[in-house]
PDB file of C-alpha atoms in Angstrom:
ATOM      1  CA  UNK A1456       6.826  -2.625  37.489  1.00  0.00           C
ATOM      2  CA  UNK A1457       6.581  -3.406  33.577  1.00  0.00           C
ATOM      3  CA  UNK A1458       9.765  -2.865  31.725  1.00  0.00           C
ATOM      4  CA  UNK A1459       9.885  -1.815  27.918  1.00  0.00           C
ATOM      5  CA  UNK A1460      13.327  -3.708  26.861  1.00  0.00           C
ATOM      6  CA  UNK A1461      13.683  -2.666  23.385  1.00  0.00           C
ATOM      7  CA  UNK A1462      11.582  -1.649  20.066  1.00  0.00           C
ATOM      8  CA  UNK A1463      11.905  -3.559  16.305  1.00  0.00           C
ATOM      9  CA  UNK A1464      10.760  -1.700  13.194  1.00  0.00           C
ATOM     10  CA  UNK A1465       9.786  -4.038  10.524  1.00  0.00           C
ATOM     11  CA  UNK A1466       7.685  -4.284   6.669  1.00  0.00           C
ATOM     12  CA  UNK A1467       4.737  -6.532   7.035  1.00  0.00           C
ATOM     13  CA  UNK A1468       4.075  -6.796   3.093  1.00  0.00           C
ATOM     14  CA  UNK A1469       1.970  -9.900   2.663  1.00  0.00           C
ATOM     15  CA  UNK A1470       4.820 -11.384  -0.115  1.00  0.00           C
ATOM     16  CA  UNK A1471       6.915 -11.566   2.860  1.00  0.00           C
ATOM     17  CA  UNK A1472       4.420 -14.681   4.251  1.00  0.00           C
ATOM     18  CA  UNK A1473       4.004 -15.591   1.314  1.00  0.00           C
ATOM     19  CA  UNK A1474       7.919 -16.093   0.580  1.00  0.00           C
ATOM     20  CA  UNK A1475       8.048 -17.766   4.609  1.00  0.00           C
ATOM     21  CA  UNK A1476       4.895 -20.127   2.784  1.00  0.00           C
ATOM     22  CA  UNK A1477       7.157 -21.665  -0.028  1.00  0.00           C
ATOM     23  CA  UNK A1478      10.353 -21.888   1.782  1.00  0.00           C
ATOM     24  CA  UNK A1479      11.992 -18.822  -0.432  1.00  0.00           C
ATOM     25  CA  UNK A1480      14.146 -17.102   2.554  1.00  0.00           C
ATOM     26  CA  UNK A1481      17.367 -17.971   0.760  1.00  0.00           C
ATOM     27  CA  UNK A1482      16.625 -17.153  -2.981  1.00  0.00           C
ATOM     28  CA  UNK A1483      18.806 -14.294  -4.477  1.00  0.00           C
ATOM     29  CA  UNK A1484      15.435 -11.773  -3.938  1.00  0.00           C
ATOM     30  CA  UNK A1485      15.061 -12.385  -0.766  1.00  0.00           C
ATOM     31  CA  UNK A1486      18.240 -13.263   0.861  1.00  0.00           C
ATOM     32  CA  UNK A1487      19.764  -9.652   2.131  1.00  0.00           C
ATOM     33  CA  UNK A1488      16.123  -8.995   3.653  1.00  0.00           C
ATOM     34  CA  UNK A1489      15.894 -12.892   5.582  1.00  0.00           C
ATOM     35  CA  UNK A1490      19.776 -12.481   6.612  1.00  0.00           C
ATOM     36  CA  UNK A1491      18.352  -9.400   8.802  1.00  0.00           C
ATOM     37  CA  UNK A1492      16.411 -11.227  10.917  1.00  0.00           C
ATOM     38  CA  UNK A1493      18.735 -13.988  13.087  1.00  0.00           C
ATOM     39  CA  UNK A1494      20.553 -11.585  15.305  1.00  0.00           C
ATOM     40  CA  UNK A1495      16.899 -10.371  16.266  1.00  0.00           C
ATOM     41  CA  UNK A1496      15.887 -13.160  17.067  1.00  0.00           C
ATOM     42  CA  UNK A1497      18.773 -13.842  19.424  1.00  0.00           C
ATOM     43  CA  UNK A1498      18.407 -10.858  20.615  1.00  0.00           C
ATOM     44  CA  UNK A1499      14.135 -12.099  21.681  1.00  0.00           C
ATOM     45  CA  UNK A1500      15.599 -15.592  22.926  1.00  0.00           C
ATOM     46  CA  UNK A1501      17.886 -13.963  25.131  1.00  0.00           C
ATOM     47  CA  UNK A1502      15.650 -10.945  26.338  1.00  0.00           C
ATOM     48  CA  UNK A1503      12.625 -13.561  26.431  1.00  0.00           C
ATOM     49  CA  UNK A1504       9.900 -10.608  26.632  1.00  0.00           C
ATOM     50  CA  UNK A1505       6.333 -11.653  28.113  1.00  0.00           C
ATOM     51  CA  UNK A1506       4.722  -9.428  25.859  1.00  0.00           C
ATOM     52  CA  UNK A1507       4.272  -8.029  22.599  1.00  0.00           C
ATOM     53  CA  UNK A1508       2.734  -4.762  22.205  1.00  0.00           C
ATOM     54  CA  UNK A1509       2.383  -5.068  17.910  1.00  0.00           C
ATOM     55  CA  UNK A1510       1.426  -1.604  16.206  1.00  0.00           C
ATOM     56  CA  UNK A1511      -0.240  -2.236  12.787  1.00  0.00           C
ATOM     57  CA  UNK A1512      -3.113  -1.270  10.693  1.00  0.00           C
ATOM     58  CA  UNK A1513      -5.904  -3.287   9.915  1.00  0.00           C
ATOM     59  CA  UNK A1514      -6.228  -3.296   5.878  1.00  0.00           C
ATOM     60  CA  UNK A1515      -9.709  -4.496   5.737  1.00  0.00           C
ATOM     61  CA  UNK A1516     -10.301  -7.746   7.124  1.00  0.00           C
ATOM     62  CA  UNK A1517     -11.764  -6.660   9.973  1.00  0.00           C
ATOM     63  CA  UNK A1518     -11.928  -2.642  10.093  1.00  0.00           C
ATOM     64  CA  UNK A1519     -13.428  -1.532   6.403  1.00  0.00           C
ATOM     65  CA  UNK A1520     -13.999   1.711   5.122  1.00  0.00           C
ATOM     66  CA  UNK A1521     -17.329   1.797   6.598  1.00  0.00           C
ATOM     67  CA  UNK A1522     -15.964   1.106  10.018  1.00  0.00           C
ATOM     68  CA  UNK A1523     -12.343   2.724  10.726  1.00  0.00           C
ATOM     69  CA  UNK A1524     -11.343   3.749  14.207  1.00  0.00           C
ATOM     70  CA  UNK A1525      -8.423   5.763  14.343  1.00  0.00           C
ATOM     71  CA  UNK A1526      -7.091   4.454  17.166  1.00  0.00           C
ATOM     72  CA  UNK A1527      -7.848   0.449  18.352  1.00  0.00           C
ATOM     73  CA  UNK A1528      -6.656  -1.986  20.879  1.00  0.00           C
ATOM     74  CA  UNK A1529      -7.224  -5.457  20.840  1.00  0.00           C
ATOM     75  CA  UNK A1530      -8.186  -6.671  24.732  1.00  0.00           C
ATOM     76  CA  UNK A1531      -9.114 -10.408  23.849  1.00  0.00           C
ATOM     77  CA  UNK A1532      -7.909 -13.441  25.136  1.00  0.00           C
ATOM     78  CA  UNK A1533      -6.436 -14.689  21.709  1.00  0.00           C
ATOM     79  CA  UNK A1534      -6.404 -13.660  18.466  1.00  0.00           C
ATOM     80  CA  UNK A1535      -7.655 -15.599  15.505  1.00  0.00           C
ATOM     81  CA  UNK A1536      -6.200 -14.567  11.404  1.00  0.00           C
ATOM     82  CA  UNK A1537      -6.916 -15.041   8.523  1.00  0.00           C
ATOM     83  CA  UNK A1538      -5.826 -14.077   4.610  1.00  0.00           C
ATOM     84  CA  UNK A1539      -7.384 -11.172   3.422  1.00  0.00           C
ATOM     85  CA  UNK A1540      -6.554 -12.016  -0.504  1.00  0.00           C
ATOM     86  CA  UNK A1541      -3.087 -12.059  -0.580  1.00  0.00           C
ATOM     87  CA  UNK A1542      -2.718 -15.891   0.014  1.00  0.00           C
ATOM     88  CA  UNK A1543      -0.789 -16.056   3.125  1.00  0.00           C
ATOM     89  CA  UNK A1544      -1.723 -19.339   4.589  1.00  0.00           C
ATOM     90  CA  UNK A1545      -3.038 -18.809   8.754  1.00  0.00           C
ATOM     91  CA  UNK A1546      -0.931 -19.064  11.389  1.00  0.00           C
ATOM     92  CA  UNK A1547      -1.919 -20.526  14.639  1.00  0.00           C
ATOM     93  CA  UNK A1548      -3.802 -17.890  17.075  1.00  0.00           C
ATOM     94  CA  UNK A1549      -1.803 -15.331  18.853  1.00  0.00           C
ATOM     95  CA  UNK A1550      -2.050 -15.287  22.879  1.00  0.00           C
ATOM     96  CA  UNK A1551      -3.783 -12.127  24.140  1.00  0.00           C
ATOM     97  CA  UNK A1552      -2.748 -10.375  27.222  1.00  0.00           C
ATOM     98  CA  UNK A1553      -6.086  -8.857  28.566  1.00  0.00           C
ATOM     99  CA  UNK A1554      -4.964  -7.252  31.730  1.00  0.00           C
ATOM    100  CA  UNK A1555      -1.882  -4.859  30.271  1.00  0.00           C
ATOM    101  CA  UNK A1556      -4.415  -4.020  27.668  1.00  0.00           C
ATOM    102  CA  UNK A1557      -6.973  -3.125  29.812  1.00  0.00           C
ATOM    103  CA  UNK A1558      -4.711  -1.107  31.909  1.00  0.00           C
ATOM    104  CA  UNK A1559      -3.739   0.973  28.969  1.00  0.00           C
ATOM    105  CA  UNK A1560      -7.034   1.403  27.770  1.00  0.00           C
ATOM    106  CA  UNK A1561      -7.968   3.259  30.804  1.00  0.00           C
ATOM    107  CA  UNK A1562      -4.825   5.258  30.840  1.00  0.00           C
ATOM    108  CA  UNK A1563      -5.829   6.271  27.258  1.00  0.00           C
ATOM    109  CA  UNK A1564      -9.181   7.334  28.418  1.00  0.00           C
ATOM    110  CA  UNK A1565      -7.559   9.157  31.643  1.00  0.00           C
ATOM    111  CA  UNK A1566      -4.759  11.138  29.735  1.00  0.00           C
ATOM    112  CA  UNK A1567      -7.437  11.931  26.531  1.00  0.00           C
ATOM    113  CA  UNK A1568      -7.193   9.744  23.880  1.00  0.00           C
ATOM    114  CA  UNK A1569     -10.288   7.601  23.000  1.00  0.00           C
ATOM    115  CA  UNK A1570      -9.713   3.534  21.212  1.00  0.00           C
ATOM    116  CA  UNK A1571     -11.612   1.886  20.125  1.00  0.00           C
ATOM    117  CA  UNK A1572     -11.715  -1.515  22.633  1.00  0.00           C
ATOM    118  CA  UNK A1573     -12.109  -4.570  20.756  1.00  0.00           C
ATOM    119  CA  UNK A1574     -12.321  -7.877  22.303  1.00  0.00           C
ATOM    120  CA  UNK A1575     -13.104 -10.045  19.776  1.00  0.00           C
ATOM    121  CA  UNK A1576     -10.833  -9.085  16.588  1.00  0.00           C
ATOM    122  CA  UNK A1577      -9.004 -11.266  14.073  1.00  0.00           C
ATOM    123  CA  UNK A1578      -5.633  -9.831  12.826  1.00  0.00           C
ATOM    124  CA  UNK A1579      -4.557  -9.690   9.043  1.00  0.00           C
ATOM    125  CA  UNK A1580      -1.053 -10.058   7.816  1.00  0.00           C
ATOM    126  CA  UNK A1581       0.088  -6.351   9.270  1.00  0.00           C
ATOM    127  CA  UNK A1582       0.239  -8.653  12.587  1.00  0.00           C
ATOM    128  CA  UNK A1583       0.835 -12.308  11.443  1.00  0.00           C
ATOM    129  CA  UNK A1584       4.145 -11.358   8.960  1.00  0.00           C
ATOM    130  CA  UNK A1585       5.895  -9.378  11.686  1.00  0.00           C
ATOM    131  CA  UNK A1586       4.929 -12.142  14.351  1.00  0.00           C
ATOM    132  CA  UNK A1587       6.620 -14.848  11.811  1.00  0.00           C
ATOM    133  CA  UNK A1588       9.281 -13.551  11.174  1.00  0.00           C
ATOM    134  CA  UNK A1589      10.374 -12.869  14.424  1.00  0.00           C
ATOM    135  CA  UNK A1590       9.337 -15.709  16.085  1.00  0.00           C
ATOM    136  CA  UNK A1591       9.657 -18.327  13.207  1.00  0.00           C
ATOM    137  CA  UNK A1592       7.847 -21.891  13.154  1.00  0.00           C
ATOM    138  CA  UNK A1593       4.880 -20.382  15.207  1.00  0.00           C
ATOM    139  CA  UNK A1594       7.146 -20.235  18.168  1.00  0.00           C
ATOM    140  CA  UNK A1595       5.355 -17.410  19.461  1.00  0.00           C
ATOM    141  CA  UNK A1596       3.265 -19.244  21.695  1.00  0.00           C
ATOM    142  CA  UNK A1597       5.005 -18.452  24.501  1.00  0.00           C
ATOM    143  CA  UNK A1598       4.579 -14.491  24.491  1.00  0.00           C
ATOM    144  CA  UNK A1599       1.255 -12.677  25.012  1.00  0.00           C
ATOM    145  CA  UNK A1600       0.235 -10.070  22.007  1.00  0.00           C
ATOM    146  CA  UNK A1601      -1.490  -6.891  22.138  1.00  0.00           C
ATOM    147  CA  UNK A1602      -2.191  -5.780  18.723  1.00  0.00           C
ATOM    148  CA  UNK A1603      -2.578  -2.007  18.373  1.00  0.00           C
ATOM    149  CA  UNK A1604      -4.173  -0.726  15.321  1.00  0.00           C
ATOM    150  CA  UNK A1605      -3.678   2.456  13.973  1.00  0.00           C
ATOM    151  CA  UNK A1606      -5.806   3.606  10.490  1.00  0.00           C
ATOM    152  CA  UNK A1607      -4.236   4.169   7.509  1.00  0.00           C
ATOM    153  CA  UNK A1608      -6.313   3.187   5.120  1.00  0.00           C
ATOM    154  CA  UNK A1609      -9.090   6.061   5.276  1.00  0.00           C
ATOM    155  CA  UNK A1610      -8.619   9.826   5.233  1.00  0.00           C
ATOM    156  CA  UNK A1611      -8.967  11.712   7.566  1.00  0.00           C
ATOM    157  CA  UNK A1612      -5.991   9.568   9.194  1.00  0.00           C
ATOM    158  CA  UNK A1613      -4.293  10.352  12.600  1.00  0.00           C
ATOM    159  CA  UNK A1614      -1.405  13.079  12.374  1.00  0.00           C
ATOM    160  CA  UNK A1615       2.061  11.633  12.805  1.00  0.00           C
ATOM    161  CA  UNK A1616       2.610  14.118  15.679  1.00  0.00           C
ATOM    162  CA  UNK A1617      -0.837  12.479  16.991  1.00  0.00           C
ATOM    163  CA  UNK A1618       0.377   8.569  16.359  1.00  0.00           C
ATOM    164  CA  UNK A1619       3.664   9.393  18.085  1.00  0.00           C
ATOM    165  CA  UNK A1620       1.657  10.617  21.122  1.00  0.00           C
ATOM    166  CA  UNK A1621      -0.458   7.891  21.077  1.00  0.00           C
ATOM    167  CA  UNK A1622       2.627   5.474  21.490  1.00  0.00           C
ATOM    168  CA  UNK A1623       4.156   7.932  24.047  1.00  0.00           C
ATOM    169  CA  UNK A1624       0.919   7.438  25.984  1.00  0.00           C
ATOM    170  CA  UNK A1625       0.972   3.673  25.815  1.00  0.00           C
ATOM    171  CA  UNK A1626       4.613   3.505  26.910  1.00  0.00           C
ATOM    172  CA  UNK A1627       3.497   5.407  30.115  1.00  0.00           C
ATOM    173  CA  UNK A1628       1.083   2.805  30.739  1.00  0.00           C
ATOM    174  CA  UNK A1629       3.587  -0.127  30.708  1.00  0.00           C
ATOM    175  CA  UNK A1630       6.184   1.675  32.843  1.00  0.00           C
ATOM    176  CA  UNK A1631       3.404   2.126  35.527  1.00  0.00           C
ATOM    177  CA  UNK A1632       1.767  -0.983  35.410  1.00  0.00           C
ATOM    178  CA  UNK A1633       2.428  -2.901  38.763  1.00  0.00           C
ATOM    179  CA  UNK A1634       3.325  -6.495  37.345  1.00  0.00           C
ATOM    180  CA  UNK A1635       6.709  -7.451  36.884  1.00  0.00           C
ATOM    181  CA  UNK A1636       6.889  -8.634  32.783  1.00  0.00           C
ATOM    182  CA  UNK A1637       8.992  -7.338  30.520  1.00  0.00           C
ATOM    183  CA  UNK A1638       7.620  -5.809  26.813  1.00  0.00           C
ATOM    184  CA  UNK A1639       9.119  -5.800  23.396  1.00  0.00           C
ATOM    185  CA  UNK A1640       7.793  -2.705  20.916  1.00  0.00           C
ATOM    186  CA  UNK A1641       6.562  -3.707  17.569  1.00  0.00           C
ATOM    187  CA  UNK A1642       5.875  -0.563  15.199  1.00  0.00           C
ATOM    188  CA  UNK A1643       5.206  -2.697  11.494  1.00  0.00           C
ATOM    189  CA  UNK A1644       4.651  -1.560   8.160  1.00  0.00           C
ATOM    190  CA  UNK A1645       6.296   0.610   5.487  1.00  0.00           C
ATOM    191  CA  UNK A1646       8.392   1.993   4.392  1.00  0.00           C
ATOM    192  CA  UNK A1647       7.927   4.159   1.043  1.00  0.00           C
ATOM    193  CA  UNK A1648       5.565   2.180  -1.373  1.00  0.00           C
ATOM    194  CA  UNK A1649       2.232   2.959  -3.338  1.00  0.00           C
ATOM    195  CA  UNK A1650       0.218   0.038  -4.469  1.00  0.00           C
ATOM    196  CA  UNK A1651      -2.242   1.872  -7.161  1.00  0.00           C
ATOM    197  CA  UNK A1652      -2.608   4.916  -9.170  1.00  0.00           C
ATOM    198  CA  UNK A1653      -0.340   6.595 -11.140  1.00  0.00           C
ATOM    199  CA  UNK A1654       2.595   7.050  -8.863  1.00  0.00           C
ATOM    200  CA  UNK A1655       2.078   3.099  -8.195  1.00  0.00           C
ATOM    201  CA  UNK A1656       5.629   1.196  -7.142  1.00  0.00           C
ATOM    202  CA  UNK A1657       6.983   4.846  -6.208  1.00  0.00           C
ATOM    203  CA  UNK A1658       9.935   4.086  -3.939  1.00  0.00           C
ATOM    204  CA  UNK A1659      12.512   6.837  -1.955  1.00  0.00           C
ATOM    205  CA  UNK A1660      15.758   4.743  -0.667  1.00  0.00           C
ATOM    206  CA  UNK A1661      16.864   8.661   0.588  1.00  0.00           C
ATOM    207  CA  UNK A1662      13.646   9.735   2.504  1.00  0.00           C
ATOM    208  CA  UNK A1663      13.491   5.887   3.595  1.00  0.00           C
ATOM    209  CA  UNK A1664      16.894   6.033   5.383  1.00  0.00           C
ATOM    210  CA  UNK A1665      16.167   9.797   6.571  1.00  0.00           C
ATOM    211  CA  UNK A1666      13.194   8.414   8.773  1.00  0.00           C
ATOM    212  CA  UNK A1667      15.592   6.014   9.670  1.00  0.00           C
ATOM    213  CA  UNK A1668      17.846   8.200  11.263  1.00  0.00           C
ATOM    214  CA  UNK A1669      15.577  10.463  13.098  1.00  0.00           C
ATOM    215  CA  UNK A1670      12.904   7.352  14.555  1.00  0.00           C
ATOM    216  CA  UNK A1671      16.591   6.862  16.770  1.00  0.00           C
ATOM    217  CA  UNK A1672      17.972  10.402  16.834  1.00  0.00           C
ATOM    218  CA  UNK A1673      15.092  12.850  16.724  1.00  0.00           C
ATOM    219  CA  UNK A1674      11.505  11.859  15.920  1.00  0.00           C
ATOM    220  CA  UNK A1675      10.361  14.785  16.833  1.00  0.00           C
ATOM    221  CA  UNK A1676      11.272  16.201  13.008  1.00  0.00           C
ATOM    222  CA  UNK A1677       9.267  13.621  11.593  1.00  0.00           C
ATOM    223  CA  UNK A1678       6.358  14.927  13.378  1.00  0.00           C
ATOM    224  CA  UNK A1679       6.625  17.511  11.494  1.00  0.00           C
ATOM    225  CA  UNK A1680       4.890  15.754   8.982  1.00  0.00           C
ATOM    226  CA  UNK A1681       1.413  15.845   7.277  1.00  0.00           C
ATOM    227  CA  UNK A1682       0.145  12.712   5.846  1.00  0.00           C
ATOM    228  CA  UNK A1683      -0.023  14.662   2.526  1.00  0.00           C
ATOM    229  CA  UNK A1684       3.359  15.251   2.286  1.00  0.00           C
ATOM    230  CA  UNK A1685       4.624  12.013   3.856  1.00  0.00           C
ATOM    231  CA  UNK A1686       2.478  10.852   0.694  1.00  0.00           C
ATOM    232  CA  UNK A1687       4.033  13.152  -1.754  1.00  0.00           C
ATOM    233  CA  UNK A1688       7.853  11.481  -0.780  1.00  0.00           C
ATOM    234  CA  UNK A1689       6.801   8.380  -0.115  1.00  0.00           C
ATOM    235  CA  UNK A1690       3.647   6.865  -1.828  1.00  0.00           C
ATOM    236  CA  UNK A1691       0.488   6.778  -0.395  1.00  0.00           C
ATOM    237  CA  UNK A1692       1.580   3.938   1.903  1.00  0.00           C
ATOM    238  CA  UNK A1693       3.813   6.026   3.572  1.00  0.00           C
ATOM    239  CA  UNK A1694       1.667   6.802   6.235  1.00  0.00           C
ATOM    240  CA  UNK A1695       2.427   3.190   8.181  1.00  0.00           C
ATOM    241  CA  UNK A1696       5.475   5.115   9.541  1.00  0.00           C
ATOM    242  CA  UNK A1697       2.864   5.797  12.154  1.00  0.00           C
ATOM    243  CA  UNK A1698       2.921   2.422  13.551  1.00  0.00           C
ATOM    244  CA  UNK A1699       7.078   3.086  13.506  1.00  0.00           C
ATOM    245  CA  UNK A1700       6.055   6.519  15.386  1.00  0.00           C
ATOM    246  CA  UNK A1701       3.986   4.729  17.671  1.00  0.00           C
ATOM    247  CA  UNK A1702       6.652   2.689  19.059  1.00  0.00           C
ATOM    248  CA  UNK A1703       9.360   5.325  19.277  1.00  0.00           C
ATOM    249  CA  UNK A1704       6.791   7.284  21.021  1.00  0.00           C
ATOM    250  CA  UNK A1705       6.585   4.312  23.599  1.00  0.00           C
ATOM    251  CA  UNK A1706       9.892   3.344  23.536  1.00  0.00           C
ATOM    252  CA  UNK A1707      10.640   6.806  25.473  1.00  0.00           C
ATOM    253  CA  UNK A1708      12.284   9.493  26.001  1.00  0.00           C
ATOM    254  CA  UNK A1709      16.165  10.107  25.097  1.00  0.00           C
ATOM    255  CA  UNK A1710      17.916   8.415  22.251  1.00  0.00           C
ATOM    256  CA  UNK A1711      18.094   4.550  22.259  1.00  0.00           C
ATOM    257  CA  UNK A1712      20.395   2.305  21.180  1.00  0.00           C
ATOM    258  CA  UNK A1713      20.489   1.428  17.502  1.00  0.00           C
ATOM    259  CA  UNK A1714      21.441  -2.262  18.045  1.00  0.00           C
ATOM    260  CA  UNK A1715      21.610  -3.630  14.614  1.00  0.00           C
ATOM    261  CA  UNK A1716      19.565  -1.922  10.683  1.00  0.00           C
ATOM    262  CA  UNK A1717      19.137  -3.063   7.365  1.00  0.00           C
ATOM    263  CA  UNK A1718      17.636  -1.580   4.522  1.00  0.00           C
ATOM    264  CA  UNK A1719      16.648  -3.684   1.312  1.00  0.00           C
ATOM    265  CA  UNK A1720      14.670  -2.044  -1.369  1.00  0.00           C
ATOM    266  CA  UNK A1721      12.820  -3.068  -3.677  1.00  0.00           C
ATOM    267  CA  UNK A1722      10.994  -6.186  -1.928  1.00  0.00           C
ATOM    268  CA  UNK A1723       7.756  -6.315  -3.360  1.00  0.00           C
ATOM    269  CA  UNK A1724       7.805  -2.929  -4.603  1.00  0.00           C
ATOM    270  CA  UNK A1725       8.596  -1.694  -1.330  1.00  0.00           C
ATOM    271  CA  UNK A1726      11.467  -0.157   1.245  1.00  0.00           C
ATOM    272  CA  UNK A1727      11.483  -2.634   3.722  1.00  0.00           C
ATOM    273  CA  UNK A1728      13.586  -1.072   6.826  1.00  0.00           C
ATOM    274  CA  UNK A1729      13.906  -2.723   9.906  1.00  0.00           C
ATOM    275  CA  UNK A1730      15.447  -1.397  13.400  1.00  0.00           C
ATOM    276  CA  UNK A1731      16.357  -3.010  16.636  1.00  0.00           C
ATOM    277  CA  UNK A1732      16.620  -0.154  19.459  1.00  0.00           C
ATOM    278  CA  UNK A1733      17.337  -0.232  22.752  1.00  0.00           C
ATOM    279  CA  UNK A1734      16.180   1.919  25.551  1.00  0.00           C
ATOM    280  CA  UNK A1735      18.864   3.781  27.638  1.00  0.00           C
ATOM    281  CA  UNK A1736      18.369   3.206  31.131  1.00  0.00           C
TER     282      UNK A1736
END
């Protein structure tokens, strides 16, 4: 059977590419966030997972306000990107993994939640940052992707209760799927950060780490939630701590392993947090 073998929180801001573009991982601004990243990857070469299953949201490049699913799974046979104005430069395609996805879009549909399929999808930068920086120099090739998107661009958005047992749903679908491949977690995006209006650059360090904690400990309390007030502590790009709810929600039940956490804020006017947990067996 499938085996989840661990979940990684990470930012996908697009300065992050940008700053992998020009070769400024080392500069003073950068540095603590970059340094976070090696043991990680260590951590990938020596687990060497088959697949990804990447949580993100789609910010427009393929899934505008006129056409938002809450829920979406990608269930093509590769995955092309592209820069959606922030000047990222394309990576090569990511390698889709079409039976897993499959198989978890009809356990979706059997245990009464309804994606949207799509099987011909680019990805933006909420999949191609998190996929670079973990597996730098496009050395991804080797691992098959299913991108999961989750809206959080367009009210009415999906409850954090609801994200979290979205991911708990997918989870159940690996751990009965009858192929022997091991899968690694990706929940991207956040943490506090507002890119417009009057609250605009609005970050919480303290609410930040808070999540933190209780994504390991007890996410149940951050189900507690409404969008609205994850807005009101956090900016109103706060609400990508679905796609970090999504994966705990896979990840399982009982409290994992915190294997390794940084926190660097501001990067780009943003809380960038990123976790490495471990499932207990």
């Amino acid at each position: 059977m499938a085996k989840v073998i661990g979940g990684i929180t990470t930012s996908h801001i697009p300065a992050i590419g940008v700053a992998i573009d020009k070769g400024l991982e080392d500069t003073p601004y950068y540095r603590d966030l970059f340094a976070t990243y090696p043991p990680i990857r260590e951590w990938l070469n020596e687990e060497k997972p088959d697949i990804a299953v990447l949580f993100y949201n789609d910010h427009g490049l393929e899934m505008w306000l006129d056409k938002k699913p809450t829920f979406a799974i990608g269930c093509a046979p590769q995955y092309e990107n592209a820069d959606e104005g922030w000047g990222i430069k394309p990576i090569p395609p990511l390698t889709g993994e079409t039976e897993l996805s499959w198989h978890i879009v009809n356990h979706l549909i059997e245990n009464d939640f309804d994606p949207t399929v799509c099987q011909d999808i680019k990805v933006d930068h909420g999949a191609t940052v998190p996929m670079t920086l973990l597996w730098p120099n496009h050395n991804y090739q080797g691992i098959k992707v299913i991108p999961v998107a989750i809206n959080c661009e367009r009210h009415p958005m999906p409850k954090p209760s609801r994200s979290y047992a979205f991911g708990k749903a997918i989870g159940d679908a690996i751990r009965c799927w009858d192929q022997d491949a091991k899968v690694v977690l990706l929940g991207t995006g956040g943490l506090s950060h507002q890119l417009d209006g009057p609250r605009a650059g609005i970050l919480n360090a303290e609410f930040d780490n808070y999540c933190m904690d209780k994504l390991v400990s007890d996410p149940q309390e951050l189900c507690k939630f409404s969008n609205v007030e994850l807005i009101e502590k956090g900016g109103a790009q706060m609400v990508e701590l679905a796609m970090w709810l999504a994966m705990r929600g896979a990840l399982g039940e009982g409290v994992p392993e915190e294997r390794l956490r940084n926190y660097v804020s501001p990067i780009s006017n943003t809380g960038v947090g990123v976790q490495l947990l471990i499932p207990q067996d």
